[in-house]
mmCIF file of C-alpha atoms in Angstrom:
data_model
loop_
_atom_site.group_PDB
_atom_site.id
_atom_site.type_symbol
_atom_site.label_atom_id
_atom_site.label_comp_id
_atom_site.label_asym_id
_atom_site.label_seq_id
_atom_site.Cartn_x
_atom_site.Cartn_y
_atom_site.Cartn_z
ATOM 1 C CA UNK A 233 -6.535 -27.286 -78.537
ATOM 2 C CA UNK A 234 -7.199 -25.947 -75.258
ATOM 3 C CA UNK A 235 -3.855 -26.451 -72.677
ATOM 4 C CA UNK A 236 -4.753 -29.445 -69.606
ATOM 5 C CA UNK A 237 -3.653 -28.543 -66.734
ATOM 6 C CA UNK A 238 -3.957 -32.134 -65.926
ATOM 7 C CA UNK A 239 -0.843 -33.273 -67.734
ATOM 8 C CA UNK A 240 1.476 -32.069 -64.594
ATOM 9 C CA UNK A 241 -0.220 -34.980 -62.718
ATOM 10 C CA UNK A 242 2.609 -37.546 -61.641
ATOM 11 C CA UNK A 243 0.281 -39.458 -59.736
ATOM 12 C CA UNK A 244 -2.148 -40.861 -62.168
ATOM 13 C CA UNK A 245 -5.046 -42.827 -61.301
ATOM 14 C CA UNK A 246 -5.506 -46.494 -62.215
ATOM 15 C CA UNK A 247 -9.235 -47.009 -62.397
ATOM 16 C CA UNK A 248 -10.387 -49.797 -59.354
ATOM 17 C CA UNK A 249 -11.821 -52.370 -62.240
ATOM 18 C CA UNK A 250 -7.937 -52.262 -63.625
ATOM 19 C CA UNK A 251 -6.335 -53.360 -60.205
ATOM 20 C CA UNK A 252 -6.917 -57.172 -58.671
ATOM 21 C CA UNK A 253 -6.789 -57.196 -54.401
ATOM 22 C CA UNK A 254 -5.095 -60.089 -53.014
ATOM 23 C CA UNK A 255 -4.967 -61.453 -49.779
ATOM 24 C CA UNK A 256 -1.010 -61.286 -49.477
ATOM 25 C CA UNK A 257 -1.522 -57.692 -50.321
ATOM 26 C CA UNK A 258 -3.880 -57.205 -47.222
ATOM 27 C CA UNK A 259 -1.257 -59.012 -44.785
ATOM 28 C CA UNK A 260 1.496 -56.083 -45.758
ATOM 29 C CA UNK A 261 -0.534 -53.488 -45.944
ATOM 30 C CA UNK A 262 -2.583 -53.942 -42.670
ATOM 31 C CA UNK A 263 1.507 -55.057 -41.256
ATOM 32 C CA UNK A 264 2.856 -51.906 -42.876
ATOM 33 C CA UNK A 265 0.317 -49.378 -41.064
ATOM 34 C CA UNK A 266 0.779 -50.713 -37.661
ATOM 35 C CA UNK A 267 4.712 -50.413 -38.473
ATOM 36 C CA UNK A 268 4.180 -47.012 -39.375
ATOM 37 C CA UNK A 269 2.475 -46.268 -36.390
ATOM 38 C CA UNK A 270 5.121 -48.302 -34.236
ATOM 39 C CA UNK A 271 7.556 -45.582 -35.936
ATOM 40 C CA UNK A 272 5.879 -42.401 -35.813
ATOM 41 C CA UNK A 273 4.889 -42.942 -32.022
ATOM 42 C CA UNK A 274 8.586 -43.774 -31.513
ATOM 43 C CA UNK A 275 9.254 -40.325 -33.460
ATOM 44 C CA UNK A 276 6.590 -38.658 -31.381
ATOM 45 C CA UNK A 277 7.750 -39.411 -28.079
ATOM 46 C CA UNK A 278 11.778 -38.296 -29.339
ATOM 47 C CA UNK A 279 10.180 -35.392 -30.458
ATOM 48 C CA UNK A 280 8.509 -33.980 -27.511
ATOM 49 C CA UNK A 281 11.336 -35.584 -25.011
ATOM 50 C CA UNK A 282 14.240 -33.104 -24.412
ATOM 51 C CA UNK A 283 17.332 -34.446 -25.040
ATOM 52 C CA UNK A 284 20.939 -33.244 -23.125
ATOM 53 C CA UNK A 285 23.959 -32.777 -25.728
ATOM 54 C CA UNK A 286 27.094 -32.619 -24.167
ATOM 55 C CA UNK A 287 30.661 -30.814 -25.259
ATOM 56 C CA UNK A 288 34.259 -29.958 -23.983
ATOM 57 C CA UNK A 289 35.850 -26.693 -24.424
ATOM 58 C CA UNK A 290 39.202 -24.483 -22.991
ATOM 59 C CA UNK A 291 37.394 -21.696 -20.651
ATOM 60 C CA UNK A 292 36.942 -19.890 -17.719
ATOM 61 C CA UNK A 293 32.627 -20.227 -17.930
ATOM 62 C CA UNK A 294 31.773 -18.591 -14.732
ATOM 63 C CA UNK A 295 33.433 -14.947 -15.325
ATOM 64 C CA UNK A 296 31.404 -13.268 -13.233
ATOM 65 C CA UNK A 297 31.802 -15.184 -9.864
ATOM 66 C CA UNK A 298 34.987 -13.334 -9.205
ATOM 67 C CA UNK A 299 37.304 -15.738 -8.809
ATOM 68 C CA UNK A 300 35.510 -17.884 -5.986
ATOM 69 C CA UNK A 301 33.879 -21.307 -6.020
ATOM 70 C CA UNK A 302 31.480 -21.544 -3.260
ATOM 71 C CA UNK A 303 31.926 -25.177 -1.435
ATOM 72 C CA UNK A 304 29.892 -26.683 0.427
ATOM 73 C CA UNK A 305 30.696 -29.346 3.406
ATOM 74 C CA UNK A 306 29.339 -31.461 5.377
ATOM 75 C CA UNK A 307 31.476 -34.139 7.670
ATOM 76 C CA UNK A 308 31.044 -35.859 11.103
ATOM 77 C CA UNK A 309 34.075 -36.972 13.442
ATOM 78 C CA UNK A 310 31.464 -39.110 16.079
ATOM 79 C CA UNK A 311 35.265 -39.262 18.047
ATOM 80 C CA UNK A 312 36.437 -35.559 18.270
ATOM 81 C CA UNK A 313 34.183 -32.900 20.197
ATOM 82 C CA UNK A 314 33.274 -29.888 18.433
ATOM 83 C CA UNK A 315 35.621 -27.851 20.567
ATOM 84 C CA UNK A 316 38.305 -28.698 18.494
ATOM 85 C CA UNK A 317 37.107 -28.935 15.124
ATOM 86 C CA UNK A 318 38.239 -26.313 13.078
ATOM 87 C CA UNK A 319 38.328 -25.892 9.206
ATOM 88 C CA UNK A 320 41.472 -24.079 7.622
ATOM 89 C CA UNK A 321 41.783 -22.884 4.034
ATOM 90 C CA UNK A 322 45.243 -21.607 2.464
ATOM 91 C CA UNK A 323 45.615 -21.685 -1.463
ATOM 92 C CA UNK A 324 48.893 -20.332 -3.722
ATOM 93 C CA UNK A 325 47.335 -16.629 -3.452
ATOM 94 C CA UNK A 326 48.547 -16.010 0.057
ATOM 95 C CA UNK A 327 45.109 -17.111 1.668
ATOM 96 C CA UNK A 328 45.855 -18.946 5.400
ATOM 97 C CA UNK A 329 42.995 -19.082 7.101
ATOM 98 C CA UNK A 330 42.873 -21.090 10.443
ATOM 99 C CA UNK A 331 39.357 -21.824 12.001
ATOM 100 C CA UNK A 332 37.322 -20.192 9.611
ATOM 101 C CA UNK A 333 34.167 -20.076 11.061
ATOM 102 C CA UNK A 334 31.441 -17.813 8.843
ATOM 103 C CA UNK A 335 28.657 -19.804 7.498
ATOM 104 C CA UNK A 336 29.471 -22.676 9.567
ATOM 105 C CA UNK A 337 27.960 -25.098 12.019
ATOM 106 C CA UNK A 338 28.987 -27.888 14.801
ATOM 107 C CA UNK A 339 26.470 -29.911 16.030
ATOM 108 C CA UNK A 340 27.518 -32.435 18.789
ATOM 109 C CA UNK A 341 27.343 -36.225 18.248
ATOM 110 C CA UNK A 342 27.336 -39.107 20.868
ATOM 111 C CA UNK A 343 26.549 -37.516 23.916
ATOM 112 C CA UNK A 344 29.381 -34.211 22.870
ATOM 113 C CA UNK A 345 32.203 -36.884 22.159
ATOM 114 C CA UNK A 346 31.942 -36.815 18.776
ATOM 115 C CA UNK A 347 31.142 -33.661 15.541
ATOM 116 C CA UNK A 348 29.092 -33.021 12.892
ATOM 117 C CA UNK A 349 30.878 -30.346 11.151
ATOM 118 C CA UNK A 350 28.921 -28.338 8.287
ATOM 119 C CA UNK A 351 29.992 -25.862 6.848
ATOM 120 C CA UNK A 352 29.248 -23.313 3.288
ATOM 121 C CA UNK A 353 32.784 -21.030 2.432
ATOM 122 C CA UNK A 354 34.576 -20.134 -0.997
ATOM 123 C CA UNK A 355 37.611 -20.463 -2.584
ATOM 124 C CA UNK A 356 39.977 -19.120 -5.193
ATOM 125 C CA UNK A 357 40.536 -20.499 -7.887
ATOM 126 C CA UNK A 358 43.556 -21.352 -7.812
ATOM 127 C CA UNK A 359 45.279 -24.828 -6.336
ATOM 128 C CA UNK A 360 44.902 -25.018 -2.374
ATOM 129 C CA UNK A 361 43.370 -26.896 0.158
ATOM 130 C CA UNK A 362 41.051 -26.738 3.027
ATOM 131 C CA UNK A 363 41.232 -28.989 6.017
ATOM 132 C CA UNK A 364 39.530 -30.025 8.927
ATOM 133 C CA UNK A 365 41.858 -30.154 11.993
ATOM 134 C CA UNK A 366 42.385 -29.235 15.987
ATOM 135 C CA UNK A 367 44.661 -26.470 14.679
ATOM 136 C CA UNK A 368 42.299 -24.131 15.433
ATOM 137 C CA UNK A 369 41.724 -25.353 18.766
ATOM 138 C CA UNK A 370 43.182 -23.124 22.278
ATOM 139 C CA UNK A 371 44.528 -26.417 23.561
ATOM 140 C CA UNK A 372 45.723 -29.119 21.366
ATOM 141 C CA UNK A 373 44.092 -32.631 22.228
ATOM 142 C CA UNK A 374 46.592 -35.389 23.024
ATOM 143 C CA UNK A 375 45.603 -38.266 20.749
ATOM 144 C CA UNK A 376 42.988 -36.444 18.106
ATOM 145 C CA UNK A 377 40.792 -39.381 16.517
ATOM 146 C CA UNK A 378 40.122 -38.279 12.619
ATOM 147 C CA UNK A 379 38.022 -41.071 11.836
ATOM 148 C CA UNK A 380 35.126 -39.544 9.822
ATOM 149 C CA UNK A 381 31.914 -40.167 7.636
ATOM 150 C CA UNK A 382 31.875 -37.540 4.727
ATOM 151 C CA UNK A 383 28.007 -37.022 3.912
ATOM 152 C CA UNK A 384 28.695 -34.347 1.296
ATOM 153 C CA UNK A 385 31.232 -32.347 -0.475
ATOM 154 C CA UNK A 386 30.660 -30.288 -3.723
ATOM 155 C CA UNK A 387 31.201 -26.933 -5.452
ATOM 156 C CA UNK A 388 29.230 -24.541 -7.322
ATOM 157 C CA UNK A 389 25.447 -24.639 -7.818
ATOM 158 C CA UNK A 390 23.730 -27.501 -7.032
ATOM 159 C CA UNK A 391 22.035 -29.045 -10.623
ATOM 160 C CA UNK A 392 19.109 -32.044 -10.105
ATOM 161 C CA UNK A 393 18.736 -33.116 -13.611
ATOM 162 C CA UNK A 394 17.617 -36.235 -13.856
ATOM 163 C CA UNK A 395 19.644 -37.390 -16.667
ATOM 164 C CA UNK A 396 23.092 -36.260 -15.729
ATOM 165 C CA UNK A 397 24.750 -38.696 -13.590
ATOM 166 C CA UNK A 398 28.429 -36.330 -13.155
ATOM 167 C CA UNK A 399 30.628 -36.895 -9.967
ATOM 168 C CA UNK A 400 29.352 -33.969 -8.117
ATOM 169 C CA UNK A 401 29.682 -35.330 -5.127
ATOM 170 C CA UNK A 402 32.124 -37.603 -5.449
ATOM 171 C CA UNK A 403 32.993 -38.284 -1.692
ATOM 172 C CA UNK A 404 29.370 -38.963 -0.415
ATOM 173 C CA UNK A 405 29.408 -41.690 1.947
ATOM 174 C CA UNK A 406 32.789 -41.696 2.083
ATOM 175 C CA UNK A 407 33.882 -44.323 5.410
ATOM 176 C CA UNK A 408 37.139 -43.674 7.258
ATOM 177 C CA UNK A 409 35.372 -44.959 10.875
ATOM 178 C CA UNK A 410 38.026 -48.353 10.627
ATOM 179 C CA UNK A 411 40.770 -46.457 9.489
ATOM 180 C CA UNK A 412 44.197 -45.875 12.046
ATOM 181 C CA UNK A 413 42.251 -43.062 14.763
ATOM 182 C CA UNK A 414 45.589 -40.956 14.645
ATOM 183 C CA UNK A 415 45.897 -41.433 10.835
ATOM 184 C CA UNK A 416 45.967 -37.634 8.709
ATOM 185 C CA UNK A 417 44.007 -37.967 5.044
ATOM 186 C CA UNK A 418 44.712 -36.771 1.960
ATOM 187 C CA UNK A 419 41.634 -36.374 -0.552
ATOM 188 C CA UNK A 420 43.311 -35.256 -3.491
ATOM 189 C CA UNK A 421 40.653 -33.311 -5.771
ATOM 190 C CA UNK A 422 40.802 -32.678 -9.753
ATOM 191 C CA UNK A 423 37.778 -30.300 -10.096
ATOM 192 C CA UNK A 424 36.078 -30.323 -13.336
ATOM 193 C CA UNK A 425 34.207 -26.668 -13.768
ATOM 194 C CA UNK A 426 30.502 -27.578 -15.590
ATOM 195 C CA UNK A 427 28.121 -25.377 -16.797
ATOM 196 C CA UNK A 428 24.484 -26.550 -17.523
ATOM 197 C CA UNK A 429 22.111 -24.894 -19.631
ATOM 198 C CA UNK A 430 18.133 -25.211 -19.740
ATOM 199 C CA UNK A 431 15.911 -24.789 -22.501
ATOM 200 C CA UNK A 432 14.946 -21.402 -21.997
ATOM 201 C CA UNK A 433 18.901 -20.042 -22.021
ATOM 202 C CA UNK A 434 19.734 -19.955 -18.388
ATOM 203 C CA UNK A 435 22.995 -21.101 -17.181
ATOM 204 C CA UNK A 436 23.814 -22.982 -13.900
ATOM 205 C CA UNK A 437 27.253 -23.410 -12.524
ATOM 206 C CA UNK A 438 28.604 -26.235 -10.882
ATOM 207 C CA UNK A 439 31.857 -28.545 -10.700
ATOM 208 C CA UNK A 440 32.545 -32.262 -10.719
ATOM 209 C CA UNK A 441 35.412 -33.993 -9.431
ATOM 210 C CA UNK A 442 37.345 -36.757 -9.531
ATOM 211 C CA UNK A 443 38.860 -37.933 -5.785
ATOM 212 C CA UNK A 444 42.337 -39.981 -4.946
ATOM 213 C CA UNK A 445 43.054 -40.622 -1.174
ATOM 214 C CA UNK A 446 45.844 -41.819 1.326
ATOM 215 C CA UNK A 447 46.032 -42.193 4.469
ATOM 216 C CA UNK A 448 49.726 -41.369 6.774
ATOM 217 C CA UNK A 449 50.623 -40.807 10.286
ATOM 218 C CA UNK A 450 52.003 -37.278 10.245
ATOM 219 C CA UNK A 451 54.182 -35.642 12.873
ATOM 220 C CA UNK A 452 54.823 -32.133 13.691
ATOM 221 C CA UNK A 453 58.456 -31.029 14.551
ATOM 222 C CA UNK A 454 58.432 -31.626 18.400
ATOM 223 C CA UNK A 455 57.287 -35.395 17.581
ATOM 224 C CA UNK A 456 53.604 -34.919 18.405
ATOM 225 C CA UNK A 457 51.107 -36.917 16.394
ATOM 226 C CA UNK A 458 48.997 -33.839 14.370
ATOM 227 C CA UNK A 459 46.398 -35.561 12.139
ATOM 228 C CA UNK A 460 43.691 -34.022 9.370
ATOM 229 C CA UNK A 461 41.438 -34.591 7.143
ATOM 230 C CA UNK A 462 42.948 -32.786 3.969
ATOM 231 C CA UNK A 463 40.993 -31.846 0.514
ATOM 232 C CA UNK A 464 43.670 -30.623 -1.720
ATOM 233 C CA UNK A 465 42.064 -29.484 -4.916
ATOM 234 C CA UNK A 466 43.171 -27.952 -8.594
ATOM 235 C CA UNK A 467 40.998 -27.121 -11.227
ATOM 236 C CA UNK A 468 40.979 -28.705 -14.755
ATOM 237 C CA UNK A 469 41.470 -26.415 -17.614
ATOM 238 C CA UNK A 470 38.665 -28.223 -19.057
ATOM 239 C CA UNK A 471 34.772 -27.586 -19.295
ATOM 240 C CA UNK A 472 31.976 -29.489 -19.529
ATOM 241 C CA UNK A 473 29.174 -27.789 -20.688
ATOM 242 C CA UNK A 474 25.019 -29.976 -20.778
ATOM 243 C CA UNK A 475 22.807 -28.241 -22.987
ATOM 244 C CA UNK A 476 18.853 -29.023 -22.623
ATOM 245 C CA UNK A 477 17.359 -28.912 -26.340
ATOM 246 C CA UNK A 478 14.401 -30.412 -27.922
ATOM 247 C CA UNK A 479 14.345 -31.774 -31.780
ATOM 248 C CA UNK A 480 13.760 -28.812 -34.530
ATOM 249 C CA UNK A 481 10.102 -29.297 -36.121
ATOM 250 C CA UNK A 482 11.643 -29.689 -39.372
ATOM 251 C CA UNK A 483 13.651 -32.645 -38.116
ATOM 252 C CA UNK A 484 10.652 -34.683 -37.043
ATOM 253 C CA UNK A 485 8.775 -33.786 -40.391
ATOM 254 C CA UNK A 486 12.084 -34.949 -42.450
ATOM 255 C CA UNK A 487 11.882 -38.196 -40.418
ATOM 256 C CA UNK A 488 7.696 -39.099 -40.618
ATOM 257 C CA UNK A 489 8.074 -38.459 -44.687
ATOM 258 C CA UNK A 490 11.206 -40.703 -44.870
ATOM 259 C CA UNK A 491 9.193 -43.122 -42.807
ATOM 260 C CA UNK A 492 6.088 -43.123 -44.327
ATOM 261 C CA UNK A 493 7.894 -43.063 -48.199
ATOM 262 C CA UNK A 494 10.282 -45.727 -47.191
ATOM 263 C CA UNK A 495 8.151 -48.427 -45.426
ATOM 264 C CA UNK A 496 5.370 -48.331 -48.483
ATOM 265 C CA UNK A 497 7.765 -48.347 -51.140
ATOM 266 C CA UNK A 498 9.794 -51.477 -49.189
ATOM 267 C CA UNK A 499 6.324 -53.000 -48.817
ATOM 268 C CA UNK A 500 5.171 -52.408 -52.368
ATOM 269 C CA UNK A 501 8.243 -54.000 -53.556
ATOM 270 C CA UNK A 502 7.499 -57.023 -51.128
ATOM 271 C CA UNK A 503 3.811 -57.097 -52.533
ATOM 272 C CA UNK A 504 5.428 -57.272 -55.916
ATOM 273 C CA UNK A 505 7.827 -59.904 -55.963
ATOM 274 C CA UNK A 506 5.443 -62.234 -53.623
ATOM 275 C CA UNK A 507 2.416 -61.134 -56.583
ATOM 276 C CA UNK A 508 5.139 -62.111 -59.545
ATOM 277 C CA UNK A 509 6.484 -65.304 -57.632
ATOM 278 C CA UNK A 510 2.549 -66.669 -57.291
ATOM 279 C CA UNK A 511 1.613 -65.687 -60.508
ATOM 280 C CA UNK A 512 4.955 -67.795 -61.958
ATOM 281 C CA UNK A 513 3.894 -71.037 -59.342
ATOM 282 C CA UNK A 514 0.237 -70.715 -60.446
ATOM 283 C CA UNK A 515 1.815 -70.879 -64.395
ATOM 284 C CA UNK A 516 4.204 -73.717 -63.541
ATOM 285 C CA UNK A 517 0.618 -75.357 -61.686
ATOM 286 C CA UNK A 518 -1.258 -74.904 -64.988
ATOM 287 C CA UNK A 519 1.804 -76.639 -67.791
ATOM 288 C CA UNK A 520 1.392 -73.213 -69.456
ATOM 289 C CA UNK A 521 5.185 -72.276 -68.728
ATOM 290 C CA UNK A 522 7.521 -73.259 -71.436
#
């Protein structure tokens, strides 16, 4: 007897005058296709969509920045002329630097009275602060008004990325225009290092932070009112790092099988038991049930 090849068949046939079409069975079948289209678009669209995956980890991630965080600032003080608006930056390596000036700009406000300091630097990193102040100034002011707008302060790279919404820059819009003139403020700064990587491998570097504040009236030793407008930072041991991936092929495959197996086998089932249950009423109908 000559072998069938036939006989590995698990999905035998059942010849069409054997099977009986019922209009119950249309209603799930037609509602079963446009669920499994409902799904698989769903799928689709996940599928092609990049997704950002997020994770913490104990590192340094910028190694090759020697030891600097570029910062970038931008401030006005519409009540102190730029004459005497100065930025210093000292840190627990030994830097002091009064009225650093490279990089920076001071545009006038309000007819000269008042400063729009901007200004690009770096720091160590290690805890410090920078500070905008008269220090620097060749003739200290009698009664310096630090009331200020900040319009931006952040570190590292910038990153637009739509669906990252870090603290970056934390202080924008910041509003100290009503506070005490002759008041000194402290912005105290816990900066988060982040690194963000696209689909293609490359690596951005940037920093969040997290900001506390107070505001004092500060005197120097002769009794003299000195106010300024303090960022005192450290840096979290902590990384964030975003990385940009899309779903594996294999993934979305696994997911349109399980999809397309599970909602006909649910809806054969349904077919079934609503095929017994009229069969039974038609029976019960009929007197032929004992």
């Amino acid at each position: 007897m000559p072998f069938d090849f036939r006989r590995f068949d698990i999905y035998r046939k059942v010849p069409k005058d054997l099977t009986q079409p019922t209009y119950t069975g249309a209603i799930i079948s037609v509602c079963c296709c446009l669920f499994i289209l409902f799904l698989f678009l769903s799928e689709l669209t996940g599928f092609i969509a990049t997704e950002i995956v997020n994770e913490l980890y104990v590192d340094d991630p910028d190694k090759d920045s020697g030891g600097k965080i570029e910062v970038t600032l931008n401030i006005s003080l519409p009540n102190l002329n730029c004459e005497l608006v100065g930025l210093d930056i000292q840190d627990e390596m030994g830097r002091h630097e009064v009225g650093h000036i490279d990089n920076s700009m001071r545009i006038p406000l309000n007819n000269g009275d008042g400063c729009r300091f901007e200004g690009h630097f770096s720091i160590n990193k290690v805890p410090g602060n920078f500070h905008v102040s008269t220090h620097s100034a060749s003739a200290q002011p009698q009664n310096p008004d630090m009331t200020h707008i900040i319009h931006k302060l952040s570190f590292g790279d910038k990153l637009q990325v739509q669906n990252i919404h870090g603290a970056f820059n934390a202080l924008e819009g910041a509003d100290k225009l009503s506070s005490n003139p002759l008041a000194s403020h402290d912005y105290i700064l816990k900066i988060v290092p982040t690194v963000y990587e696209d689909m293609s491998g490359k690596q951005r570097y940037s920093y969040q932070y997290t900001v506390a504040n107070k505001e004092y009236v500060a005197y120097s030793h002769t009794g003299r009112i000195i106010p300024a407008i303090w960022f005192r930072y450290d840096l979290s041991p902590i990384t964030v790092k975003y990385t940009e991936r899309r779903q594996p092929l294999y993934r979305f495959i696994t997911s349109i099988c399980a999809i397309i197996g599970g909602t006909f086998t649910v809806a054969g089932i349904l077919d079934s038991c609503i095929f017994t249950a009229s069969e039974a009423w038609k029976k019960i109908q009929l007197g032929k049930m004992q």
